[in-house]
Amino acid sequence: MKNKSLGVVLVNYHTTEQIIEIAKTYESFSCVDRIVIVNNDTLECEKPELLKIESDCICVIFEKDNLGYSKGNNIGLDYLSKHDIQYVIISNSDISIQENTIVKLVDSLESSEKYGALAPRMRNSEGDLVPMRAIPLGYKRLFLQLFINNLDKKTEYKLKEDEFCIVDQSFLPGSFFVCKMDALRRCGKFDPHIFLYREEEILAVRLKRVGYQVGVSNSVSYVHNHPYNKENIKKIIKGKRMEHRSERYFFREYLKATPIQMLYVSFFEFLYTIRWTIRHIIKNGL
């Protein structure tokens, strides 16, 4: 990735210690030129520690309100765009990644006109590979996930990689991926109407509308350290409600669902939430 500029967008919401740690990790990578932290819903107590890490490489943008993930990323992208960044990392703070993984992804993007964004294979906190998605978000997926446990794991065999070990996907894991800045400009960046959840699915649709594919590279991986099973049931249900709100927006605005189809979506989301909640309580307790 010689002579290619690379930036990182980090959106923070009250995880100051974690965001500082990942920002310093990226700063230590020689391939990274600029890092921008968009600090949503800024508290006065957060400012001193975040200001300490500002440098020629790291910029912190303090937002008074919680703008959500999509708008936060767009603010970061606007900042990097002004500094002539050509490739952008969209990253959560709870990940572990190696510099050579990033370099390989940027090199793959640079050598291919097909892809607008690429991600490595994602591993969970135990180091196990997370299945890729063979069936995209749509009416078929809503129906099948109600009756098939581990849908992605059982259908992953349908996916085929190309000669560069890249598998086309309907979306990329929101915790980490690399994009071409030009592709993001052309597609209009993240949809600002999405506060949280499904933003990566919608971004993939927007990229495809302007001629780009998104994919996952099987040759590299990273770890997402999110403690899914340790969250309490109330927090999980709240998250599911927000996720379904974003899903309904996706069906209405991007799949142009009719009122009857929206009833179908709401009905199957409701059934899936009940099923998922029961299974979670049986497995992990309240």
XYZ file of C-alpha atoms in Angstrom:
286
model
C 0.000 0.000 0.000
C 2.881 2.308 -0.813
C 1.904 5.974 -1.227
C -1.708 5.259 -0.178
C -3.152 7.281 2.696
C -5.185 5.447 5.343
C -7.445 6.858 8.037
C -9.462 5.396 10.908
C -12.898 6.434 12.179
C -13.756 5.522 15.774
C -17.194 6.409 17.149
C -17.264 6.458 20.936
C -20.129 6.324 23.404
C -18.894 6.322 27.019
C -16.129 3.738 26.546
C -13.246 6.171 26.947
C -10.634 3.721 28.244
C -11.368 1.238 25.468
C -11.405 3.858 22.704
C -8.065 5.291 23.860
C -6.515 1.825 23.838
C -7.602 1.025 20.277
C -6.658 4.520 19.062
C -3.133 4.046 20.411
C -2.963 0.639 18.740
C -3.837 2.169 15.379
C -1.414 5.037 15.989
C 1.387 2.478 16.412
C 0.726 1.057 12.925
C 2.986 2.623 10.306
C 0.272 2.168 7.638
C -2.170 4.495 9.452
C -1.916 8.222 8.698
C -4.834 9.739 10.611
C -7.288 8.699 13.310
C -10.457 10.566 14.200
C -12.509 9.831 17.310
C -16.094 11.085 17.235
C -17.158 11.242 20.869
C -20.946 11.097 21.092
C -22.894 12.457 24.082
C -19.732 13.967 25.525
C -19.444 14.223 29.298
C -17.108 16.791 30.829
C -15.294 14.047 32.735
C -14.368 12.357 29.435
C -12.649 15.336 27.843
C -9.347 15.471 29.795
C -8.308 11.889 29.005
C -9.317 12.146 25.351
C -7.563 15.474 24.896
C -4.334 13.917 26.224
C -4.090 11.576 23.240
C -4.626 14.239 20.569
C -1.615 14.522 18.278
C -0.656 15.086 14.656
C -2.179 11.666 14.019
C -5.189 11.619 16.385
C -8.066 14.119 16.367
C -11.000 14.030 18.778
C -14.330 15.579 17.790
C -16.614 16.189 20.755
C -20.344 15.975 20.059
C -22.769 17.248 22.694
C -25.584 14.886 21.660
C -25.622 11.170 20.957
C -25.860 11.240 17.164
C -25.735 7.475 16.748
C -23.318 5.297 14.821
C -24.136 6.332 11.253
C -23.990 10.096 11.784
C -20.920 9.684 13.973
C -19.108 7.802 11.224
C -20.154 10.384 8.641
C -18.664 13.169 10.749
C -15.419 11.221 10.949
C -15.450 10.555 7.212
C -15.973 14.249 6.464
C -12.930 15.058 8.604
C -10.724 12.465 6.888
C -11.937 13.530 3.463
C -10.558 17.022 4.098
C -7.146 15.453 4.723
C -6.974 13.584 1.407
C -7.408 10.119 2.917
C -7.877 7.448 0.238
C -8.768 4.413 2.359
C -10.777 4.326 5.571
C -11.060 1.865 8.438
C -14.434 1.758 10.180
C -13.765 0.167 13.540
C -15.287 -0.636 16.900
C -13.150 -0.244 19.986
C -13.611 -3.835 21.202
C -11.517 -5.553 18.539
C -8.026 -6.999 18.170
C -6.308 -6.731 14.793
C -2.826 -6.982 13.290
C -1.252 -4.391 11.016
C -0.483 -6.920 8.286
C -4.210 -7.726 8.090
C -4.962 -4.085 7.313
C -2.176 -3.861 4.741
C -3.464 -6.952 2.918
C -6.997 -5.563 2.782
C -5.852 -2.189 1.430
C -3.665 -3.929 -1.153
C -6.651 -6.046 -2.236
C -8.852 -2.970 -2.563
C -6.180 -1.140 -4.506
C -5.777 -3.978 -6.999
C -9.512 -4.487 -7.576
C -12.024 -2.134 -9.150
C -14.814 -4.520 -8.140
C -14.735 -3.977 -4.396
C -15.597 -0.805 -2.497
C -15.102 -2.343 0.941
C -13.482 -5.443 2.403
C -13.355 -7.085 5.814
C -11.277 -9.902 7.278
C -12.945 -13.017 8.703
C -14.333 -12.265 12.136
C -13.539 -14.401 15.179
C -15.374 -14.273 18.502
C -13.655 -13.720 21.851
C -12.891 -17.464 22.046
C -11.095 -17.300 18.705
C -13.726 -19.242 16.753
C -14.614 -18.093 13.239
C -18.014 -16.416 13.005
C -20.021 -17.825 10.054
C -20.421 -15.626 6.997
C -23.861 -14.836 5.638
C -25.074 -16.756 2.601
C -28.681 -15.554 2.837
C -28.977 -11.737 2.857
C -31.436 -9.766 4.946
C -34.794 -10.089 3.224
C -38.122 -11.886 3.420
C -36.535 -15.318 2.977
C -34.088 -14.744 5.832
C -36.810 -13.531 8.203
C -38.733 -16.757 7.577
C -35.810 -19.203 7.742
C -34.199 -17.783 10.892
C -37.415 -18.505 12.764
C -37.102 -22.237 12.121
C -33.389 -22.908 11.596
C -30.906 -22.547 14.442
C -27.500 -21.145 13.438
C -28.781 -20.254 9.985
C -25.512 -18.732 8.780
C -23.435 -21.678 9.981
C -25.703 -24.156 8.176
C -25.796 -22.225 4.891
C -22.215 -20.921 4.735
C -21.216 -23.822 2.453
C -23.063 -22.049 -0.388
C -20.494 -19.254 -0.457
C -17.605 -19.474 -2.917
C -14.335 -17.569 -2.753
C -12.558 -16.172 -5.788
C -8.917 -16.657 -6.761
C -7.914 -13.973 -4.238
C -9.647 -15.802 -1.336
C -12.409 -13.155 -1.225
C -16.054 -14.074 -0.715
C -18.785 -11.690 -1.907
C -21.142 -10.705 0.903
C -24.449 -8.867 1.281
C -22.960 -6.843 4.129
C -19.783 -6.508 6.194
C -19.335 -6.926 9.953
C -19.782 -3.453 11.419
C -17.021 -3.987 13.980
C -14.246 -3.688 11.366
C -13.905 -3.143 7.634
C -11.864 -1.066 5.181
C -13.405 1.139 2.470
C -12.299 3.177 -0.491
C -12.994 6.813 0.351
C -14.019 7.503 -3.243
C -16.621 4.714 -3.051
C -18.023 6.179 0.160
C -18.299 9.621 -1.413
C -20.092 8.209 -4.450
C -22.636 6.242 -2.420
C -23.361 9.072 0.033
C -21.641 7.446 3.045
C -23.770 5.977 5.855
C -27.528 6.500 5.889
C -28.011 9.208 8.564
C -31.531 7.955 9.340
C -30.106 4.855 11.022
C -29.148 5.423 14.638
C -27.781 1.949 15.360
C -27.931 -1.551 13.815
C -28.140 -2.579 10.152
C -26.053 0.416 9.090
C -23.474 -1.895 7.491
C -26.179 -3.749 5.556
C -27.556 -0.471 4.228
C -24.062 0.797 3.400
C -23.475 -2.349 1.317
C -26.685 -1.674 -0.638
C -25.664 1.943 -1.207
C -22.222 0.831 -2.444
C -23.754 -1.719 -4.817
C -26.051 0.943 -6.261
C -22.993 2.850 -7.472
C -21.258 -0.222 -8.850
C -19.222 -1.641 -5.962
C -19.290 -5.069 -4.315
C -18.349 -5.818 -0.705
C -16.488 -8.916 0.395
C -14.701 -10.830 3.138
C -11.112 -12.005 2.778
C -10.608 -15.573 3.966
C -6.840 -15.098 4.161
C -6.911 -12.786 7.197
C -8.962 -12.433 10.382
C -9.563 -10.289 13.452
C -11.166 -10.769 16.861
C -14.341 -9.061 18.020
C -14.280 -9.153 21.811
C -17.944 -8.348 22.353
C -19.346 -10.257 25.391
C -22.713 -11.177 23.830
C -23.658 -13.845 26.365
C -22.759 -11.677 29.357
C -25.283 -8.937 28.683
C -28.445 -8.896 30.788
C -31.739 -9.785 29.164
C -33.229 -6.264 29.491
C -30.323 -4.721 27.616
C -30.530 -7.409 24.943
C -34.276 -6.921 24.400
C -33.786 -3.156 24.172
C -31.125 -3.769 21.544
C -33.403 -6.136 19.633
C -36.133 -3.506 19.507
C -33.702 -0.961 18.103
C -32.377 -3.544 15.640
C -35.887 -4.294 14.395
C -36.630 -0.595 14.013
C -33.620 -0.336 11.709
C -34.665 -3.501 9.876
C -38.108 -2.105 9.186
C -36.504 1.051 7.804
C -34.305 -1.126 5.565
C -37.294 -3.058 4.211
C -39.377 0.086 3.720
C -36.756 2.359 2.165
C -34.365 -0.033 0.416
C -36.526 -3.044 -0.461
C -39.576 -0.815 -1.093
C -41.838 -3.053 0.986
C -45.600 -2.579 0.635
C -47.818 -2.148 3.741
C -48.721 -5.865 3.541
C -45.065 -6.830 3.322
C -44.298 -4.607 6.304
C -46.896 -6.538 8.322
C -45.049 -9.727 7.337
C -41.758 -8.192 8.497
C -43.160 -7.036 11.843
C -44.884 -10.380 12.475
C -41.778 -12.484 11.867
C -39.561 -10.085 13.820
C -41.950 -10.415 16.770
C -41.921 -14.216 16.614
C -38.154 -14.338 16.238
C -37.637 -12.059 19.248
C -39.800 -14.315 21.424
C -37.982 -17.443 20.220
C -34.554 -15.869 20.610
C -35.326 -14.550 24.113
C -36.563 -17.939 25.337
C -33.463 -19.689 23.983
C -31.186 -17.084 25.541
C -32.834 -17.412 28.979
C -32.625 -21.229 28.843
C -28.938 -21.060 27.903
C -27.703 -18.133 29.994
C -30.418 -17.335 32.535
C -31.807 -13.901 33.323
